[in-house]
PDB file of C-alpha atoms in Angstrom:
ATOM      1  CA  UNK A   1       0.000   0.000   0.000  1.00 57.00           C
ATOM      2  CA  UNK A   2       1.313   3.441  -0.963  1.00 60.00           C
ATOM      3  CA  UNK A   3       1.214   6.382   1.160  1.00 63.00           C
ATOM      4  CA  UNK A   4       0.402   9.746  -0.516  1.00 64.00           C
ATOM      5  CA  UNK A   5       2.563  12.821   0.351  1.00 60.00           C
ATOM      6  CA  UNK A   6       1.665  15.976  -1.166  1.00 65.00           C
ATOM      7  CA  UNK A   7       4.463  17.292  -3.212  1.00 66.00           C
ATOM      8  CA  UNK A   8       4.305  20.826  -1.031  1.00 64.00           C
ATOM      9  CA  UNK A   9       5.220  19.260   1.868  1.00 61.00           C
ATOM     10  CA  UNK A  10       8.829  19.206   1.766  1.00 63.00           C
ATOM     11  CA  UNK A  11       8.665  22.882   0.443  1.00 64.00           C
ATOM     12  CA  UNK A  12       6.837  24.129   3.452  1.00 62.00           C
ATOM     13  CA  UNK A  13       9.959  21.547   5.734  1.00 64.00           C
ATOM     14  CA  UNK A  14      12.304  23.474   3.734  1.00 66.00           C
ATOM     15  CA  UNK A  15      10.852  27.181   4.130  1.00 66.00           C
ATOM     16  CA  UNK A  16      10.367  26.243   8.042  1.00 77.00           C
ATOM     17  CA  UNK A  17      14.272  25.503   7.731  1.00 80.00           C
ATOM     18  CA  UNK A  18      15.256  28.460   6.120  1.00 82.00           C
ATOM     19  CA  UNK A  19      13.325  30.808   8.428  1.00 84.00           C
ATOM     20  CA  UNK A  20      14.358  29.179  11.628  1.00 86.00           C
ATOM     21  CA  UNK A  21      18.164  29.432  10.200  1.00 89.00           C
ATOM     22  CA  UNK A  22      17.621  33.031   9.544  1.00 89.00           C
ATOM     23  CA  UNK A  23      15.927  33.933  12.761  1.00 90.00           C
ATOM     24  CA  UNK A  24      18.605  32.566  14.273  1.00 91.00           C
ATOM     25  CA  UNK A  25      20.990  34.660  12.255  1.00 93.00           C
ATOM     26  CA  UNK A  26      18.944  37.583  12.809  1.00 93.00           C
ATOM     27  CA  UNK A  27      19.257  37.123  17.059  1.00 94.00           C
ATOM     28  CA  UNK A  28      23.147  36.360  16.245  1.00 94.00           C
ATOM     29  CA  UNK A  29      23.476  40.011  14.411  1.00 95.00           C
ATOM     30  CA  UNK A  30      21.413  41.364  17.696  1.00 95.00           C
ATOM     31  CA  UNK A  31      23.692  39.939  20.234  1.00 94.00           C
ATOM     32  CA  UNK A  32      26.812  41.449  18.513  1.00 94.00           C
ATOM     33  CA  UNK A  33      25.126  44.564  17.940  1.00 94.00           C
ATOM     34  CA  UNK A  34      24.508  44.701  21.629  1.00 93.00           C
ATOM     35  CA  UNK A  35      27.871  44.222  22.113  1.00 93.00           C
ATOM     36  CA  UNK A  36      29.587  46.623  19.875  1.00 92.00           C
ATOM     37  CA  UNK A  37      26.976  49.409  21.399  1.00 90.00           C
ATOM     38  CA  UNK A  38      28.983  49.063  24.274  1.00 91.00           C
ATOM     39  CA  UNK A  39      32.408  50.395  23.074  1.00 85.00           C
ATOM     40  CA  UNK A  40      32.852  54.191  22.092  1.00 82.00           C
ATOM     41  CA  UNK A  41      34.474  54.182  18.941  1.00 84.00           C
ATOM     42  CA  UNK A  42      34.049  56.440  15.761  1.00 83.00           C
ATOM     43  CA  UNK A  43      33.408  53.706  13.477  1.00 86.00           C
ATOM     44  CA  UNK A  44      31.413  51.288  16.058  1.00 90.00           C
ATOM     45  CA  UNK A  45      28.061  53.446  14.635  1.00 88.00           C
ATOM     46  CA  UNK A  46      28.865  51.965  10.327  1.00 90.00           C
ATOM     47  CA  UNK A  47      29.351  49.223  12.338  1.00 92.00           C
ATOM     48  CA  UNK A  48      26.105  48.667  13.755  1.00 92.00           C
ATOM     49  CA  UNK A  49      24.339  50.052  10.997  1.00 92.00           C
ATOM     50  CA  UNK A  50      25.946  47.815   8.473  1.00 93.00           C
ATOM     51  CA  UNK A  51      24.609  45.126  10.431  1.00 94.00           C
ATOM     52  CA  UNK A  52      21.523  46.899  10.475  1.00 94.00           C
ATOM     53  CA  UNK A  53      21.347  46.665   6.833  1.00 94.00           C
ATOM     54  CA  UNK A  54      21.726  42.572   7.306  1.00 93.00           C
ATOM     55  CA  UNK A  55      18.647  42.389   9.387  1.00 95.00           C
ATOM     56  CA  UNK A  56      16.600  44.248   7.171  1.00 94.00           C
ATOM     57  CA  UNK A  57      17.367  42.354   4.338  1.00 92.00           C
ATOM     58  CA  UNK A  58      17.069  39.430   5.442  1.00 91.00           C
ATOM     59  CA  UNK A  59      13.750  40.053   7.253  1.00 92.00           C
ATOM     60  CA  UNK A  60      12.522  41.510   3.866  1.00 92.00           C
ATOM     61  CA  UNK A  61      13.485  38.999   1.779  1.00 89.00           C
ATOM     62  CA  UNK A  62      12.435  35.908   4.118  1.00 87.00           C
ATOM     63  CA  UNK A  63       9.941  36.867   6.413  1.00 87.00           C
ATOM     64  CA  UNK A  64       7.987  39.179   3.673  1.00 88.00           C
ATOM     65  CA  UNK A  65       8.684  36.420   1.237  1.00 85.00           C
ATOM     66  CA  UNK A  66      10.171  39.264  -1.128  1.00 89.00           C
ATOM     67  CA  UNK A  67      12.661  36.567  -2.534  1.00 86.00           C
ATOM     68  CA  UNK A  68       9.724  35.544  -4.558  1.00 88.00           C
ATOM     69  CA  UNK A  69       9.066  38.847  -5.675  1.00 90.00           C
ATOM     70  CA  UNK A  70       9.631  40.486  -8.644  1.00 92.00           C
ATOM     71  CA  UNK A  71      12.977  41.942  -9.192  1.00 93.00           C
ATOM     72  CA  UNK A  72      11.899  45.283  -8.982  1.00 95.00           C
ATOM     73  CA  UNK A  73      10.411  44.661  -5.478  1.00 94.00           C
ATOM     74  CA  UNK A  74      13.533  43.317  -4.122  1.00 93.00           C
ATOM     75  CA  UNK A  75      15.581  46.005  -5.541  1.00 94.00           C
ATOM     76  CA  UNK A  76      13.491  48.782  -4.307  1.00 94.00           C
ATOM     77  CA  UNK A  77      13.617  47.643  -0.678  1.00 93.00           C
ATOM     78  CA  UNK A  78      17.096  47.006  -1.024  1.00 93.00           C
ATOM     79  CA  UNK A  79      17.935  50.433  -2.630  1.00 95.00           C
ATOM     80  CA  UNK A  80      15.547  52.225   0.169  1.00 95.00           C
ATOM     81  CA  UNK A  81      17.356  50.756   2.901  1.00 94.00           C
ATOM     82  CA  UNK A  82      20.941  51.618   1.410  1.00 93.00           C
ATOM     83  CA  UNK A  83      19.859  55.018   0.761  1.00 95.00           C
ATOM     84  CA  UNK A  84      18.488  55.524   4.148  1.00 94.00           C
ATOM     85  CA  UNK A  85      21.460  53.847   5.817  1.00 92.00           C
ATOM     86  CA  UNK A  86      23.627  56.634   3.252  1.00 92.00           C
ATOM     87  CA  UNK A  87      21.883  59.769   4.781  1.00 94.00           C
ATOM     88  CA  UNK A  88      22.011  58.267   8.965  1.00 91.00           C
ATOM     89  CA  UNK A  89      25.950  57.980   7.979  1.00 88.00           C
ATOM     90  CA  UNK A  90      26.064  61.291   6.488  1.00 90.00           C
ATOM     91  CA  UNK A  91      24.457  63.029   9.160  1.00 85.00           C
TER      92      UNK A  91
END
């Protein structure tokens, strides 16, 4: 007797996967952020926000699902967040 397993199971095991690896990655980035905050350095601020700039992404692009987006999508959020991250290190 054959058991039936719908084909979108093992996508929906593999998305669980990714987003519990990138959660993970995204309380990693935290913690080291945390820790930076606490020296007083000139540079520790790019620091942080370059960091920054990981955890948006990769909350955009995973948790929005904008990795199945079109192109333009995930370029605009991409380019929005540079840009803003440009002007904090300007000012």
């Amino acid at each position: 007797m054959a058991i039936v397993v719908p084909c979108y199971l093992f996508a929906v095991l593999i998305m669980e996967r990714t987003i519990n690896i990138t959660w993970i990655i995204l309380l990693a980035l935290t913690g080291i952020s945390v820790i930076l905050s606490q020296f007083v350095k000139d540079y520790i601020a790019a620091i942080i926000l370059g960091l920054a700039i990981f955890k948006i992404i990769g909350v955009a692009l995973n948790f929005m699902e904008l990795k199945k987006a079109h192109l333009f999508w995930q370029v605009l959020i991409i380019g929005f967040t540079l840009l803003i991250c440009v002007i904090l290190l300007l000012l």
